[in-house]
């Protein structure tokens, strides 16, 4: 059985390197629609793909992280089995 991609491009997702994160909170200021902070200042991610309109800001948030703990990764598009 072969598999095909249901979408052309991979979705972008936000990831945190928890060993590097120090809870500065800048990411939540730059990308509040995807990141909130817990009571200690560490990011809580919503787990949703980053919309195309927000990818540039997500890249900036990753680049501006003081310890470079925030990453923008490619989430592969889901596969479906064709019949």
Coordinates of N, CA and C in Angstrom, one line a residue:
X1 N 0.8 -1.2 0.0 CA 0.0 0.0 0.0 C 0.9 1.2 0.0
X2 N 0.7 2.2 -0.9 CA 1.5 3.4 -1.0 C 0.9 4.5 -0.1
X3 N 1.7 5.4 0.2 CA 1.2 6.6 1.0 C 1.5 7.9 0.3
X4 N 0.6 8.8 0.4 CA 0.7 10.1 -0.2 C 0.6 11.2 0.8
X5 N 1.2 12.3 0.6 CA 1.1 13.5 1.5 C -0.3 14.2 1.1
X6 N -0.9 14.6 2.2 CA -2.2 15.3 1.9 C -2.0 16.8 1.7
X7 N -0.8 17.3 2.0 CA -0.5 18.7 1.9 C 0.8 18.9 1.2
X8 N 1.0 19.9 0.4 CA 2.2 20.2 -0.3 C 3.4 20.4 0.7
X9 N 3.2 21.4 1.5 CA 4.3 21.8 2.4 C 4.1 21.3 3.8
X10 N 5.3 21.1 4.5 CA 5.2 20.7 5.9 C 4.8 21.9 6.7
X11 N 4.0 21.7 7.8 CA 3.6 22.7 8.7 C 4.8 23.1 9.6
X12 N 4.8 24.3 10.1 CA 5.8 24.8 11.0 C 5.3 24.6 12.4
X13 N 6.1 24.2 13.3 CA 5.8 24.0 14.7 C 6.8 24.7 15.6
X14 N 6.5 25.0 16.8 CA 7.4 25.6 17.8 C 7.8 24.5 18.7
X15 N 9.1 24.5 19.0 CA 9.7 23.5 20.0 C 10.6 24.2 21.0
X16 N 10.7 23.7 22.2 CA 11.5 24.3 23.2 C 12.6 23.2 23.6
X17 N 13.8 23.7 23.7 CA 14.9 22.8 24.2 C 14.9 23.1 25.7
X18 N 14.2 22.1 26.5 CA 14.0 22.3 27.9 C 15.3 22.3 28.7
X19 N 16.4 21.8 28.2 CA 17.7 21.8 28.9 C 18.3 23.2 28.8
X20 N 17.9 23.9 27.8 CA 18.5 25.3 27.6 C 17.7 26.4 28.1
X21 N 16.3 26.2 28.1 CA 15.4 27.3 28.5 C 15.7 27.7 30.0
X22 N 15.7 29.0 30.2 CA 15.9 29.5 31.5 C 14.7 30.4 32.0
X23 N 13.6 30.4 31.3 CA 12.4 31.0 31.7 C 12.5 32.5 31.6
X24 N 13.1 33.1 30.6 CA 13.2 34.5 30.4 C 11.8 35.1 30.0
X25 N 11.0 34.4 29.2 CA 9.7 34.8 28.9 C 9.6 35.6 27.7
X26 N 10.7 36.0 27.0 CA 10.6 36.8 25.8 C 9.8 36.2 24.7
X27 N 9.8 34.8 24.6 CA 9.1 34.1 23.5 C 7.6 34.4 23.6
X28 N 7.1 34.4 24.9 CA 5.6 34.7 25.1 C 5.2 36.1 24.7
X29 N 6.2 37.0 24.8 CA 5.9 38.4 24.4 C 5.9 38.5 22.9
X30 N 6.7 37.8 22.2 CA 6.8 37.9 20.8 C 5.8 37.0 20.0
X31 N 5.3 36.0 20.7 CA 4.4 35.1 20.0 C 3.3 34.6 21.0
X32 N 2.5 35.6 21.4 CA 1.5 35.3 22.5 C 0.4 34.4 22.0
X33 N 0.1 34.3 20.7 CA -0.9 33.4 20.2 C -0.6 32.0 20.3
X34 N 0.7 31.7 20.5 CA 1.1 30.3 20.6 C 1.8 29.9 21.9
X35 N 2.3 31.0 22.7 CA 3.1 30.7 23.9 C 2.5 31.5 25.0
X36 N 2.3 30.9 26.1 CA 2.0 31.5 27.4 C 3.0 31.1 28.4
X37 N 3.0 31.7 29.6 CA 4.0 31.3 30.6 C 3.4 30.7 31.8
X38 N 4.1 29.7 32.4 CA 3.6 29.1 33.6 C 4.0 30.1 34.8
X39 N 3.7 29.7 36.0 CA 3.9 30.6 37.2 C 5.4 30.8 37.4
X40 N 6.3 30.0 36.9 CA 7.8 30.2 37.0 C 8.4 30.9 35.8
X41 N 7.6 31.3 34.8 CA 8.1 32.0 33.7 C 8.5 31.1 32.5
X42 N 8.3 29.8 32.6 CA 8.6 28.9 31.5 C 7.5 28.8 30.5
X43 N 7.8 28.7 29.2 CA 6.8 28.7 28.2 C 5.9 27.5 28.2
X44 N 4.7 27.7 27.9 CA 3.7 26.7 27.7 C 3.2 26.8 26.2
X45 N 3.5 25.8 25.4 CA 3.2 25.9 24.0 C 1.7 25.3 23.8
X46 N 1.1 25.9 22.8 CA -0.3 25.5 22.5 C -0.4 24.2 21.6
X47 N 0.7 23.9 21.0 CA 0.8 22.6 20.2 C 0.2 22.8 18.8
X48 N -0.2 24.0 18.5 CA -0.8 24.2 17.2 C 0.2 24.5 16.2
X49 N 0.0 24.2 14.9 CA 0.9 24.6 13.8 C 1.0 26.2 13.7
X50 N 2.1 26.7 13.4 CA 2.2 28.1 13.2 C 1.6 28.5 11.8
X51 N 0.7 29.4 11.8 CA 0.1 29.9 10.6 C 1.1 30.6 9.7
X52 N 0.9 30.5 8.4 CA 1.9 31.1 7.5 C 2.1 32.6 7.8
X53 N 1.1 33.3 8.2 CA 1.2 34.7 8.5 C 2.1 35.0 9.7
X54 N 2.2 34.0 10.6 CA 3.0 34.2 11.8 C 4.4 33.6 11.8
X55 N 4.8 32.9 10.7 CA 6.0 32.2 10.6 C 7.2 33.2 10.8
X56 N 7.1 34.4 10.2 CA 8.2 35.3 10.3 C 8.4 35.8 11.8
X57 N 7.3 36.0 12.5 CA 7.4 36.4 13.9 C 7.9 35.2 14.7
X58 N 7.5 34.0 14.4 CA 8.0 32.8 15.1 C 9.5 32.6 14.9
X59 N 10.0 32.9 13.7 CA 11.5 32.8 13.5 C 12.2 33.9 14.3
X60 N 11.6 35.1 14.3 CA 12.2 36.2 15.1 C 12.2 35.8 16.6
X61 N 11.2 35.2 17.1 CA 11.1 34.8 18.5 C 12.2 33.8 18.8
X62 N 12.4 32.8 17.9 CA 13.5 31.8 18.0 C 14.8 32.5 18.0
X63 N 15.0 33.4 17.1 CA 16.3 34.1 17.0 C 16.6 35.0 18.2
X64 N 15.6 35.6 18.8 CA 15.7 36.5 19.9 C 15.8 35.9 21.3
X65 N 15.5 34.6 21.3 CA 15.6 33.9 22.6 C 17.0 34.0 23.2
X66 N 17.2 34.5 24.4 CA 18.5 34.8 25.0 C 19.4 33.6 25.0
X67 N 18.8 32.4 25.2 CA 19.6 31.1 25.3 C 19.4 30.2 24.1
X68 N 18.7 30.7 23.0 CA 18.4 30.0 21.8 C 17.7 28.6 22.1
X69 N 16.8 28.7 23.1 CA 16.1 27.4 23.4 C 14.8 27.2 22.6
X70 N 14.4 28.2 21.9 CA 13.2 28.1 21.0 C 13.5 27.8 19.6
X71 N 12.8 26.9 19.0 CA 13.1 26.4 17.6 C 11.8 26.4 16.9
X72 N 11.9 26.7 15.6 CA 10.8 26.5 14.6 C 11.2 25.3 13.8
X73 N 10.4 24.3 13.9 CA 10.6 23.0 13.2 C 9.6 22.7 12.1
X74 N 9.9 21.9 11.2 CA 9.0 21.4 10.2 C 8.3 20.2 10.7
X75 N 7.0 20.3 10.7 CA 6.2 19.1 11.1 C 5.8 18.5 9.8
X76 N 6.1 17.3 9.5 CA 5.7 16.7 8.3 C 4.1 16.6 8.1
X77 N 3.7 16.9 7.0 CA 2.2 16.8 6.7 C 1.8 15.4 6.9
X78 N 0.5 15.2 7.4 CA 0.0 13.9 7.7 C 0.0 13.0 6.4
X79 N 0.1 11.8 6.6 CA 0.0 10.8 5.5 C -1.3 10.2 5.5
X80 N -1.8 9.8 4.3 CA -3.0 9.0 4.2 C -2.8 7.8 3.3
X81 N -3.3 6.7 3.6 CA -3.2 5.6 2.7 C -4.2 5.7 1.6
X82 N -3.7 5.6 0.3 CA -4.7 5.6 -0.8 C -5.2 4.2 -1.0
X83 N -6.4 4.1 -1.5 CA -7.0 2.8 -1.6 C -6.9 2.3 -3.0

